[in-house]
Tab-separated table of C-alpha atoms and ligand atoms in Angstrom:
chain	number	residue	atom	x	y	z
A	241	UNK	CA	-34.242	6.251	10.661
A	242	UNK	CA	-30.780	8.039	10.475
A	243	UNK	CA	-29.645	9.197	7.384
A	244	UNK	CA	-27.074	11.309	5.776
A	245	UNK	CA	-27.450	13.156	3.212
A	246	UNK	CA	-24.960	15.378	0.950
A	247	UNK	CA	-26.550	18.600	-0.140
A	248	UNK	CA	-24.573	19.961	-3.219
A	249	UNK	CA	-26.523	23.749	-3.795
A	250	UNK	CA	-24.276	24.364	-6.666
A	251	UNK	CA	-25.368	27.841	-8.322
A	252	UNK	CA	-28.051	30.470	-9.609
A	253	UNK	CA	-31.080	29.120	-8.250
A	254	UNK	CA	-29.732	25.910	-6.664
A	255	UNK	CA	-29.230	27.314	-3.763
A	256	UNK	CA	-32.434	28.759	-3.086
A	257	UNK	CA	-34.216	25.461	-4.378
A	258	UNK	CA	-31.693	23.293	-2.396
A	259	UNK	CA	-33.060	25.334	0.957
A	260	UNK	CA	-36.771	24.396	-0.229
A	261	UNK	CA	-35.719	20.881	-0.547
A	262	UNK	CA	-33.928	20.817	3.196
A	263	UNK	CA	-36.891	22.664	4.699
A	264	UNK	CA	-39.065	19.431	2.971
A	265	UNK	CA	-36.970	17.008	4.313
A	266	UNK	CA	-36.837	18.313	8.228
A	267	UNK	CA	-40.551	18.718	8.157
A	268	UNK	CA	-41.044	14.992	7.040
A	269	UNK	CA	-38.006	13.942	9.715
A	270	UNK	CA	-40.346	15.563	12.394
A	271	UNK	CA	-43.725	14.212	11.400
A	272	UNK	CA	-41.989	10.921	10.694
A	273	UNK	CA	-39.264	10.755	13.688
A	274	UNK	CA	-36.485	10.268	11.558
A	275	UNK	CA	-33.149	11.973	11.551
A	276	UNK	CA	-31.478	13.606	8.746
A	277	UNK	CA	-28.206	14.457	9.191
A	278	UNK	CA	-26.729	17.337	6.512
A	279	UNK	CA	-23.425	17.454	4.565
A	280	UNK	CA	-23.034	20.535	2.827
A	281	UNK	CA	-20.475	20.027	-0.200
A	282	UNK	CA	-19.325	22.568	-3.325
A	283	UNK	CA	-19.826	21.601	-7.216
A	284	UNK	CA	-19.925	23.492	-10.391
A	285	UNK	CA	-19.205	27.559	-10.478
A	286	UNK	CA	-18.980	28.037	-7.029
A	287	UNK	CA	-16.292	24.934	-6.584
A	288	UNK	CA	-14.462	26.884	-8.680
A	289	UNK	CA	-14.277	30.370	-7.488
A	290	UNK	CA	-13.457	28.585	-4.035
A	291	UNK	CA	-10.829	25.918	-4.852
A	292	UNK	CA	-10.358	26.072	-9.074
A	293	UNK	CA	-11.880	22.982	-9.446
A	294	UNK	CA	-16.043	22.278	-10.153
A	295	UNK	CA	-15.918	18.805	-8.385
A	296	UNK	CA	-13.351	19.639	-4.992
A	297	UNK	CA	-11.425	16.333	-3.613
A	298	UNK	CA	-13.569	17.345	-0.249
A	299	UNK	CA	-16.873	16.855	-1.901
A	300	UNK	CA	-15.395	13.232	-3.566
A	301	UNK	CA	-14.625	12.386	-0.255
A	302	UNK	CA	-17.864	12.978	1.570
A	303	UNK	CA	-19.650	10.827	-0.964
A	304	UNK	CA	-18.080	8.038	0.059
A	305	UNK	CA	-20.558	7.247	3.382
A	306	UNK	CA	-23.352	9.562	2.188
A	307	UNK	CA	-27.019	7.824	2.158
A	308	UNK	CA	-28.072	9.960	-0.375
A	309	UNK	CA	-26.938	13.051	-2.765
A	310	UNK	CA	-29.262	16.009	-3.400
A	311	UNK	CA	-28.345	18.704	-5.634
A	312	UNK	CA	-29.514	21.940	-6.759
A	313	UNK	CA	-28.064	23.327	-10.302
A	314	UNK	CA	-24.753	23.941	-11.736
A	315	UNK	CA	-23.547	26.683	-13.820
A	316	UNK	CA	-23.852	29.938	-15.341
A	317	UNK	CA	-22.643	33.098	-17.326
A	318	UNK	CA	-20.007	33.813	-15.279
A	319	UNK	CA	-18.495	30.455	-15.724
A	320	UNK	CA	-19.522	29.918	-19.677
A	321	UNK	CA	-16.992	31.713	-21.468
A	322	UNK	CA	-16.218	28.367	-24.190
A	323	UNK	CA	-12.613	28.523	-24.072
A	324	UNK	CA	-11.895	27.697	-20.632
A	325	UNK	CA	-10.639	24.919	-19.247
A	326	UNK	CA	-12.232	24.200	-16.065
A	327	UNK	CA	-16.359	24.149	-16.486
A	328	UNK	CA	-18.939	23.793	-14.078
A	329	UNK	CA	-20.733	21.230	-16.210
A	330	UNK	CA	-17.501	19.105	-15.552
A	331	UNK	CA	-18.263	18.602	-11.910
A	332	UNK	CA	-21.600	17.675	-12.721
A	333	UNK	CA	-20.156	15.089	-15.585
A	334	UNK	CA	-17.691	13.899	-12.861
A	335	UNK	CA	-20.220	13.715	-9.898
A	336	UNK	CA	-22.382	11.361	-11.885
A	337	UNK	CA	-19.779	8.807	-13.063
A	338	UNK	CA	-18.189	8.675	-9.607
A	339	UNK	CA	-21.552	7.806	-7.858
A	340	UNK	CA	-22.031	5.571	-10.864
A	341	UNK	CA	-25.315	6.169	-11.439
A	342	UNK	CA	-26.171	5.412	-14.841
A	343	UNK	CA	-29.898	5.259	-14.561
A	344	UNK	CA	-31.813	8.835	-14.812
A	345	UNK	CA	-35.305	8.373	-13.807
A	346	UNK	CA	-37.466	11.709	-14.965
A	347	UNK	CA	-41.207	10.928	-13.952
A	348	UNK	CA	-43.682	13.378	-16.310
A	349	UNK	CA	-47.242	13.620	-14.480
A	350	UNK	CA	-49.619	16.362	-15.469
A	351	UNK	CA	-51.440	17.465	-12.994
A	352	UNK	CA	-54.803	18.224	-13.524
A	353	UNK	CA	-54.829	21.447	-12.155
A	354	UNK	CA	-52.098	22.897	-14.171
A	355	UNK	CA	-53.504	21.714	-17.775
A	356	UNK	CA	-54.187	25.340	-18.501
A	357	UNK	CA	-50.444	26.218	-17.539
A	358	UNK	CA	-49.446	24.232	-20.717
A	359	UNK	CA	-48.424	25.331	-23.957
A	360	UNK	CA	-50.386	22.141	-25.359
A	361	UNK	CA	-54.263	21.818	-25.637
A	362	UNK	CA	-56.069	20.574	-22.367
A	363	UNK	CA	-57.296	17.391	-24.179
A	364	UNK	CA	-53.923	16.225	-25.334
A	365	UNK	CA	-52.697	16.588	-21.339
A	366	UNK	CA	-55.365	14.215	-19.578
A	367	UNK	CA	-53.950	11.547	-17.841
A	368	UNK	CA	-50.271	11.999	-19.205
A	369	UNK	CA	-47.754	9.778	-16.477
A	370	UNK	CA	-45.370	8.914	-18.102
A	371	UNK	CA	-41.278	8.422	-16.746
A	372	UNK	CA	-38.577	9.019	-19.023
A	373	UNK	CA	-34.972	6.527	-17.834
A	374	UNK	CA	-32.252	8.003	-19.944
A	375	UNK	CA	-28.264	6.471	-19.894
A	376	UNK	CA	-26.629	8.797	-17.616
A	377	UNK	CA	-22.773	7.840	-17.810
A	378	UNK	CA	-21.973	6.774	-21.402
A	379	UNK	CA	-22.528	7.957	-24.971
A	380	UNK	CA	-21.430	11.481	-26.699
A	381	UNK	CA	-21.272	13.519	-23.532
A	382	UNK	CA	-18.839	11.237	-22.042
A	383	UNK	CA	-16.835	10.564	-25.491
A	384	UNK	CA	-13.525	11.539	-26.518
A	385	UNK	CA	-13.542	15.912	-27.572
A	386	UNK	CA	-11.349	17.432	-30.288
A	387	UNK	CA	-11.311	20.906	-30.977
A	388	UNK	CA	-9.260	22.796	-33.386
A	389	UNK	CA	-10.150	26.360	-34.625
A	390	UNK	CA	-11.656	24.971	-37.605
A	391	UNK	CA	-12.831	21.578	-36.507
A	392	UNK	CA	-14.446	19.645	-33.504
A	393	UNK	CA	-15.198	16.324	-32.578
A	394	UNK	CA	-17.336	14.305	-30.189
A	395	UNK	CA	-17.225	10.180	-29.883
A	396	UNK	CA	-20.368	8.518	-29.020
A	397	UNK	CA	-19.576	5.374	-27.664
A	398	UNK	CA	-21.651	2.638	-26.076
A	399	UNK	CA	-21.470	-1.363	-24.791
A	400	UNK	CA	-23.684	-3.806	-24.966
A	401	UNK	CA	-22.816	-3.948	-20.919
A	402	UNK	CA	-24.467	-0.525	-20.846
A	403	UNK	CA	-27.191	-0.871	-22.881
A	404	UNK	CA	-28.116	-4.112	-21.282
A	405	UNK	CA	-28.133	-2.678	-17.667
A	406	UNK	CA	-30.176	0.359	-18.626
A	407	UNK	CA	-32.966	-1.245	-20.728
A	408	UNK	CA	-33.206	-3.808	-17.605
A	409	UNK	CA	-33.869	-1.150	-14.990
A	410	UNK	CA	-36.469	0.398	-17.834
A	411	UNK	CA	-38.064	-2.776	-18.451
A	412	UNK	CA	-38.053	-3.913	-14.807
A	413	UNK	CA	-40.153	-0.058	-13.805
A	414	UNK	CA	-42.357	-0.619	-17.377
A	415	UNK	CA	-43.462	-4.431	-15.477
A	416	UNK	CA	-44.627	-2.187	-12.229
A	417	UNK	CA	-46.478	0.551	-14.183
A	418	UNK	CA	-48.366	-0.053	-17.321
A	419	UNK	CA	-46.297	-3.074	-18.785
A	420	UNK	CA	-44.969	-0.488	-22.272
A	421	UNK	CA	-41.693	-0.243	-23.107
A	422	UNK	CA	-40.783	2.697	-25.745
A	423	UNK	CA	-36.806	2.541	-26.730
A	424	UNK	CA	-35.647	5.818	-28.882
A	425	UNK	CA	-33.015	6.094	-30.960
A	426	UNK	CA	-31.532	7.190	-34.417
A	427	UNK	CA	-31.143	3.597	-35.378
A	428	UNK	CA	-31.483	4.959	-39.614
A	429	UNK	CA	-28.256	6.965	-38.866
A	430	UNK	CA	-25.562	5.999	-35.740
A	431	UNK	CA	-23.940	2.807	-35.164
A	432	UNK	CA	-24.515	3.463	-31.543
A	433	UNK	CA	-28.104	3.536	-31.963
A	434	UNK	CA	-28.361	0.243	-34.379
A	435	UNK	CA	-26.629	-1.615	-31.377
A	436	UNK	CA	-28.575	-0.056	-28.969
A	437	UNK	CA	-31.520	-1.291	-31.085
A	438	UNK	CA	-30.025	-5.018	-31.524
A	439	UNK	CA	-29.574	-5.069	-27.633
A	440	UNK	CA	-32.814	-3.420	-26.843
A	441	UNK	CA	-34.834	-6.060	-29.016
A	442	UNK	CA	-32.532	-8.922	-27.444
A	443	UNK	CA	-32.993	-8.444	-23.670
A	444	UNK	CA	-36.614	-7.450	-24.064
A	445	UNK	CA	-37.393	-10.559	-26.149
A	446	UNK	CA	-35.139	-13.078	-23.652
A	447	UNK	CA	-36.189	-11.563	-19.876
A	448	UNK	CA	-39.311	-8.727	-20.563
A	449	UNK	CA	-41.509	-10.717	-22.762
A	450	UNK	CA	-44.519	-9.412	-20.877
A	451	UNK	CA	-43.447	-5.718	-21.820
A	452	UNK	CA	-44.712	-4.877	-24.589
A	453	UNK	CA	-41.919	-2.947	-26.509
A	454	UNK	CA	-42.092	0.245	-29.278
A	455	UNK	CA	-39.365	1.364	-31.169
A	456	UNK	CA	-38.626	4.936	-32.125
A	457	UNK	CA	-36.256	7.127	-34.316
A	458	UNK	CA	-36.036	10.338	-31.839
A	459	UNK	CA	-36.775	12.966	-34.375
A	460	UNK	CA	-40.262	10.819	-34.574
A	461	UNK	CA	-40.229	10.448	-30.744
A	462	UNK	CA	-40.103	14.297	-30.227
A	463	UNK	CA	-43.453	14.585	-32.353
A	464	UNK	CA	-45.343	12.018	-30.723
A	465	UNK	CA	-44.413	13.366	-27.372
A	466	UNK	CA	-46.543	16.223	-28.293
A	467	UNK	CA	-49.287	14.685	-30.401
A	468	UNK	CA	-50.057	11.546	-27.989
A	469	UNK	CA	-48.089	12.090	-25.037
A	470	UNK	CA	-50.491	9.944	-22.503
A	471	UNK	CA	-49.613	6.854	-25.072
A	472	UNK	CA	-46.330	6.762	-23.573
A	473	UNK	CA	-45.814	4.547	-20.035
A	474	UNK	CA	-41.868	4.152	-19.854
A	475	UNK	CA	-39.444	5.489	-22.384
A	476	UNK	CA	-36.220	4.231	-22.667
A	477	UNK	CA	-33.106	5.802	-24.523
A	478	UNK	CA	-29.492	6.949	-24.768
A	479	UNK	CA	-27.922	9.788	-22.781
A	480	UNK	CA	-28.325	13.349	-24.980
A	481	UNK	CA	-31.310	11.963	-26.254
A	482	UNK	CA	-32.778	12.073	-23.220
A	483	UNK	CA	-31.805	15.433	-22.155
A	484	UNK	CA	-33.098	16.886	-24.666
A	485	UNK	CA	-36.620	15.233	-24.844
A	486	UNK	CA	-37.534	15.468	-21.128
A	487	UNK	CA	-36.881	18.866	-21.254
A	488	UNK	CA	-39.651	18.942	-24.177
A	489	UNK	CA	-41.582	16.867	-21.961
A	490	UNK	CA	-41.532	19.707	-18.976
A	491	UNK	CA	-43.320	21.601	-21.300
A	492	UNK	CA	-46.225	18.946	-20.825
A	493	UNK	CA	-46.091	19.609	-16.920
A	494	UNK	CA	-46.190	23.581	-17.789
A	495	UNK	CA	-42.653	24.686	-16.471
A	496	UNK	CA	-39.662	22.726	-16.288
A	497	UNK	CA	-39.765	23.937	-12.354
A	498	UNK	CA	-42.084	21.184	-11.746
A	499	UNK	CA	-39.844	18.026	-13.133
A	500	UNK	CA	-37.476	15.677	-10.589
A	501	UNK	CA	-35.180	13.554	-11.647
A	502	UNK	CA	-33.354	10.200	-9.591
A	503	UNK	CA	-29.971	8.788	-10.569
A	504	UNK	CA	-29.525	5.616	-9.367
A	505	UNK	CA	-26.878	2.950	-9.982
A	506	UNK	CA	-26.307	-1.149	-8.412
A	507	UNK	CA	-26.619	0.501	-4.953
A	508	UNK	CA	-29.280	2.233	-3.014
A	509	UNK	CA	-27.345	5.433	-2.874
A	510	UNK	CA	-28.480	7.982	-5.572
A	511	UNK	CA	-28.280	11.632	-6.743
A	512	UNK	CA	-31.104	13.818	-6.899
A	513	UNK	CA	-31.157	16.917	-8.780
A	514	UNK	CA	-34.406	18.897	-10.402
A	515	UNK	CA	-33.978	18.672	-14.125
A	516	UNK	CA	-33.757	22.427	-14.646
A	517	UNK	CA	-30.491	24.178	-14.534
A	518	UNK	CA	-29.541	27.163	-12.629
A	519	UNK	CA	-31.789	29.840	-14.751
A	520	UNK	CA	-29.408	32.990	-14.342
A	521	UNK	CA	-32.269	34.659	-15.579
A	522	UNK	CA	-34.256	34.718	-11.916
A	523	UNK	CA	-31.431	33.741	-9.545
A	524	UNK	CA	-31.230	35.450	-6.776
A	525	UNK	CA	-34.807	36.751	-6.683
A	526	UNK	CA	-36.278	34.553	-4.702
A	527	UNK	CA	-38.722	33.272	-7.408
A	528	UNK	CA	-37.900	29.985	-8.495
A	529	UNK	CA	-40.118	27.024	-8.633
A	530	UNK	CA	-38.977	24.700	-5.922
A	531	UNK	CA	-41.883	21.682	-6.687
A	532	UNK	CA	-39.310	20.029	-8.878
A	533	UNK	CA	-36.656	20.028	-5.999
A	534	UNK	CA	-39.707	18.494	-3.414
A	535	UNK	CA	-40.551	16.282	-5.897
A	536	UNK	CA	-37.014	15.303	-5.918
A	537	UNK	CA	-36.698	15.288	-2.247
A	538	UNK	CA	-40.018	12.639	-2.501
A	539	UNK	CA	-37.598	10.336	-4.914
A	540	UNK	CA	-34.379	10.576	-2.314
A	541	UNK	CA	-36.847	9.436	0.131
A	542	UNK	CA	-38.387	6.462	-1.598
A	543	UNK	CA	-35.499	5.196	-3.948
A	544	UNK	CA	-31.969	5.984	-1.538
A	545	UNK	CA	-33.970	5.947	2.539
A	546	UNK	CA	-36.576	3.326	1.325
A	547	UNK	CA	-39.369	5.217	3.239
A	548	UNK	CA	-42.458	5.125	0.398
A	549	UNK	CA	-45.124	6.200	2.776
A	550	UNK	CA	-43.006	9.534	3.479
A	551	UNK	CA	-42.294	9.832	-0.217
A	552	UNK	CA	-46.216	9.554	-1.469
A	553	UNK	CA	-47.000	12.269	1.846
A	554	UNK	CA	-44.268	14.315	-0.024
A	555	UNK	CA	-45.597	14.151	-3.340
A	556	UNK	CA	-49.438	14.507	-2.485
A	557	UNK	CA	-48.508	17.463	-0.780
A	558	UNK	CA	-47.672	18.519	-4.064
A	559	UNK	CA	-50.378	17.764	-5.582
A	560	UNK	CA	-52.783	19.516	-3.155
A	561	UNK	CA	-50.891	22.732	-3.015
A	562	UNK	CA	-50.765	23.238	-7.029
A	563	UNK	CA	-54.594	22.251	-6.511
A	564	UNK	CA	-55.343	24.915	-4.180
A	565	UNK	CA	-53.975	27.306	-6.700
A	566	UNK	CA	-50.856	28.279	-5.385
A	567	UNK	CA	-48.345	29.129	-8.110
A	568	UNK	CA	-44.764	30.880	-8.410
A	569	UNK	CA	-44.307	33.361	-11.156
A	570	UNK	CA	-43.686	30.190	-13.784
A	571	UNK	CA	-47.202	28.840	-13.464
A	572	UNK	CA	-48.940	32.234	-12.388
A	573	UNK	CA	-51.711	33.070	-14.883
A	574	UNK	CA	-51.120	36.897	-15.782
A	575	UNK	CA	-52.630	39.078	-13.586
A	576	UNK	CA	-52.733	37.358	-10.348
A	577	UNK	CA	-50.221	37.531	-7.449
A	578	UNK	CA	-47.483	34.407	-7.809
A	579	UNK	CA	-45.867	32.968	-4.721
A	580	UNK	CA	-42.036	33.715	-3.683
A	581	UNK	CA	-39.975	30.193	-3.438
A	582	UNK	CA	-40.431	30.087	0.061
A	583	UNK	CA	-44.135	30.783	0.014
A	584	UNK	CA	-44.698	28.026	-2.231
A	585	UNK	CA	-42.490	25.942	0.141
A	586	UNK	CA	-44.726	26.875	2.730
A	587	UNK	CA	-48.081	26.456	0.500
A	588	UNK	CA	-46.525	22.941	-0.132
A	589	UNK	CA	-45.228	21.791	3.343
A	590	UNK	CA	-49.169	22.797	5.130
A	591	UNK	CA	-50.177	19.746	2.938
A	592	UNK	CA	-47.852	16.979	4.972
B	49	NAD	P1	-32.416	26.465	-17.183
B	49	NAD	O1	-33.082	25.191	-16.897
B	49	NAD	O2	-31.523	27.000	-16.140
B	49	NAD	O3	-33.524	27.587	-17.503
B	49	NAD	C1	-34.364	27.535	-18.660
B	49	NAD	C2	-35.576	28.443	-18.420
B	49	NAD	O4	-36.444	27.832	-17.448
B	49	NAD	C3	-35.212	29.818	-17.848
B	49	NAD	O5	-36.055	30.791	-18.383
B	49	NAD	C4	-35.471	29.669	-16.359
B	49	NAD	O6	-35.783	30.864	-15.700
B	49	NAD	C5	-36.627	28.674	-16.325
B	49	NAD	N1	-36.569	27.857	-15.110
B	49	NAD	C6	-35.720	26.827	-14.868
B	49	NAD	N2	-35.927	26.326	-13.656
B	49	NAD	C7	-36.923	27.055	-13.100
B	49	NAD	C8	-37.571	27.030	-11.830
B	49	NAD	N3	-37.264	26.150	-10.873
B	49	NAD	N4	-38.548	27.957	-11.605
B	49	NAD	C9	-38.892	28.831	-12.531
B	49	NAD	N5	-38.313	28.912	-13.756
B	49	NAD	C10	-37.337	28.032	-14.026
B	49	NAD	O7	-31.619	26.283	-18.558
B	49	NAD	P2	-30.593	27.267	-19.286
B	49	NAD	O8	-31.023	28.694	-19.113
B	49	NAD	O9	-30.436	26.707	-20.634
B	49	NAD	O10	-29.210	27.050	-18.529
B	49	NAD	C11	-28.723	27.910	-17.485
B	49	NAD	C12	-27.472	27.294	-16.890
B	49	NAD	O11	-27.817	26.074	-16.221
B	49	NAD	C13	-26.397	26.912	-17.915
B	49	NAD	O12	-25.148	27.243	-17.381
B	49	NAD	C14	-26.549	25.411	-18.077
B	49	NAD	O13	-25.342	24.790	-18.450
B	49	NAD	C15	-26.962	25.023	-16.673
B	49	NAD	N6	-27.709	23.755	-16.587
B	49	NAD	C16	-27.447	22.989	-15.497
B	49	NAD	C17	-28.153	21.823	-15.294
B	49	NAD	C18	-27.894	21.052	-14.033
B	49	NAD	O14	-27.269	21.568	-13.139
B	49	NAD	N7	-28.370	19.828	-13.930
B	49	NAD	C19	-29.150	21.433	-16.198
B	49	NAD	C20	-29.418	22.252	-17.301
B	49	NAD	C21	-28.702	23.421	-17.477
C-alpha cells in the first residue's frame, strides 16, 4: 500500500521520538512491501521561532490529503512564559479540532515484564488492559478564557451531539473487548457532567444494552484506578478529565514513555501522538523512551492504513524487546546499563 503520512516532530524530545517512530514505520514498509511516503510539517515552539505562529498555514495545508498524522511533543520552557500570546499548546489545540478528531483512544497494558518498574504492588498490576477514550475537542480546554490581574475564567461547555458521538465510539470498542463500559464524571458538582451523565445513561440504555455500564465521580475514579485497576475494560469521559487520569494510569505501565494514544474522528484519517509531552528535562540527550511513539506508530497502522497484521507485528515487537530486558534510563533498574533511544529502537525493531 501507498500511504502518506505527515510527521509533525514538534519539540524537546519529539523529535528524537518522531525519528524512532519513522525508523518503525520503514522497517515494517520493507518487510511488508508497502510505501510510506513522508511529509515533514512544523507545530508548537518550533512553528513559532520559524514563522510566529505554533500551527503554520503550510502545515494546515498538508493535512488536507495526508493518510495519517504522527506527532512527537509540543512545548517547553522557552515557550512557557504565561503572558504571551502565541503558545505552543495552541497549535496542538488547533491541530486537533481541524483534523476533527474528537475521539482519544489511550490503551493501558501492563506488561508483565515491567510489573517491577511500577510504583504500584506487582499483584495489583496482573492482567491490567484497559483503554481510556477521552473527548478530545470540546469541554474547558476549548471554552471561552478571561483573564484579568485579579480574576480568570474558563467555560466548560458540552452538547448532547458530543457526548452522544463519544460514548458511541466507547461503547462500540467496550462490545469488541470485554463488553464494560465505565463513564467518569463530576456529575455531584458541574452541569456539564450531569448532562454528560443523562446522555451517557440514554444512549447506553437505547443502542449498548449488552455493555454493561459503571458510573463514576472522577475524584472516586482516580482511587480505583490505583486500588483495582484490572477491573476497568473501557473508560469513558470528558476532555481534562481524561488528561489527567491517563497520565495516572502511565504510572500503571511504569513510565509514561510507554503510553500511545490515537485520535480519530468520522474518517479514517487520525493523529497519533505518545501521551507524554516534550520532557525538557532529557531533551536532547538522546534518552527518551520511544515505545510509546512505536506503540503509536502500531495504532497509525491499524486505525488510519487499516493494516492489523503489521500493527500486532509492531506491537509484539514491543512486547518481546521489554521482555528481553531491554530498558531506557525510565525503566532501567538502578545499577544496570539503560539503552540510548536509538538502541531501544534497535532492541525493538530485531523483534519484527
Ligand atoms: P512530560 O510528559 O514532558 O514529562 C513528564 C516527566 O516524564 C518528565 O520527567 C520526563 O522526563 C518524563 N518523560 C516523558 N516522556 C518520556 C519518555 N518518552 N521517556 C522518558 N521519560 C519521559 O510533561 P511535563 O514535564 O509536564 O511537560 C513538559 C512540556 O511538554 C510542557 O511544555 C507541556 O506543556 C508539554 N506537553 C505536551 C504534550 C503534547 O505535546 N501532547 C503533552 C503533555 C505536556
Amino acid at each position: 500500500m501507498d500511504a502518506l503520512i505527515v510527521t509533525l516532530p514538534g519539540d524537546g524530545i519529539g523529535p528524537e521520538v518522531l525519528a524512532s517512530g519513522q525508523r518503525a514505520l520503514d522497517a515494517i514498509a520493507d518487510r511488508y512491501g508497502h510505501s510510506f511516503h513522508y511529509d515533514q510539517q512544523l507545530i508548537g515552539g518550533a512553528a513559532i521561532d520559524a514563522t510566529g505562529s505554533p500551527l503554520p498555514d503550510n502545515t494546515l495545508a498538508s493535512l488536507r490529503d495526508c493518510d495519517a498524522v504522527l506527532l512527537g511533543a509540543v512545548g517547553g520552557p522557552k515557550w512557557s512564559d504565561p503572558n504571551a500570546s502565541v503558545r505552543p499548546e495552541q497549535g496542538l489545540l488547533r491541530l486537533r479540532e481541524s483534523l476533527e478528531v474528537y475521539a482519544n483512544l489511550r490503551p493501558v497494558k501492563v506488561s508483565a515484564s515491567l510489573r517491577d518498574a511500577s510504583p504500584l504492588k506487582g499483584e495489583l498490576l496482573d492482567g491490567v488492559d484497559m483503554l481510556v477514550v477521552r473527548e478530545l475537542t470540546g469541554g474547558i480546554y476549548f471554552g471561552e478564557k478571561t483573564q484579568t490581574p485579579d480574576a480568570a475564567s474558563d467555560l466548560c461547555t458540552y452538547t448532547r451531539g458530543e457526548i452522544e458521538r463519544i460514548v458511541r465510539v466507547a461503547a462500540k470498542l467496550a462490545g469488541a473487548r470485554r463488553g464494560r463500559l465505565c463513564s467518569v464524571d463530576k456529575a455531584n458538582v458541574l452541569a456539564t457532567s450531569r448532562l454528560w451523565r443523562e446522555v451517557v445513561n440514554s444512549v447506553m440504555a437505547d443502542e449498548y444494552p449488552a455493555v454493561e455500564l459503571e458510573t463514576l465521580l472522577v475524584d472516586a475514579a482516580a482511587m480505583h484506578l490505583l486500588s483495582r485497576p484490572k477491573d476497568f475494560d473501557v473508560i469513558v469521559t470528558e476532555n481534562m478529565f481524561g488528561d489527567i487520569l491517563t497520565d495516572e494510569a502511565s504510572m500503571l505501565a511504569g513510565s509514561l514513555g510507554m503510553l500511545p494514544s490515537a485520535s480519530l474522528g468520522d474518517s479514517t484519517r487520525g493523529l497519533f501522538e505518545p501521551i507524554h509531552g516534550s520532557a525538557p528535562d532529557i531533551a536532547g540527550r538522546g534518552i527518551a523512551n520511544p515505545c510509546g511513539m512505536l506503540a503509536s506508530c502500531a495504532l497509525l497502522l491499524r486505525h488510519s492504513l487499516g493494516l492489523d497484521e503489521e500493527a500486532a507485528a509492531l506491537e509484539d515487537a514491543i512486547e518481546k524487546a521489554v521482555a528481553s530486558g531491554a530498558r531506557t534510563a525510565d525503566l532501567a533498574a538502578p545499577g544496570s546499563t539503560p539503552l540510548s533511544t536509538d538502541a531501544m529502537t534497535a532492541a525493538i525493531l530485531k523483534f519484527l
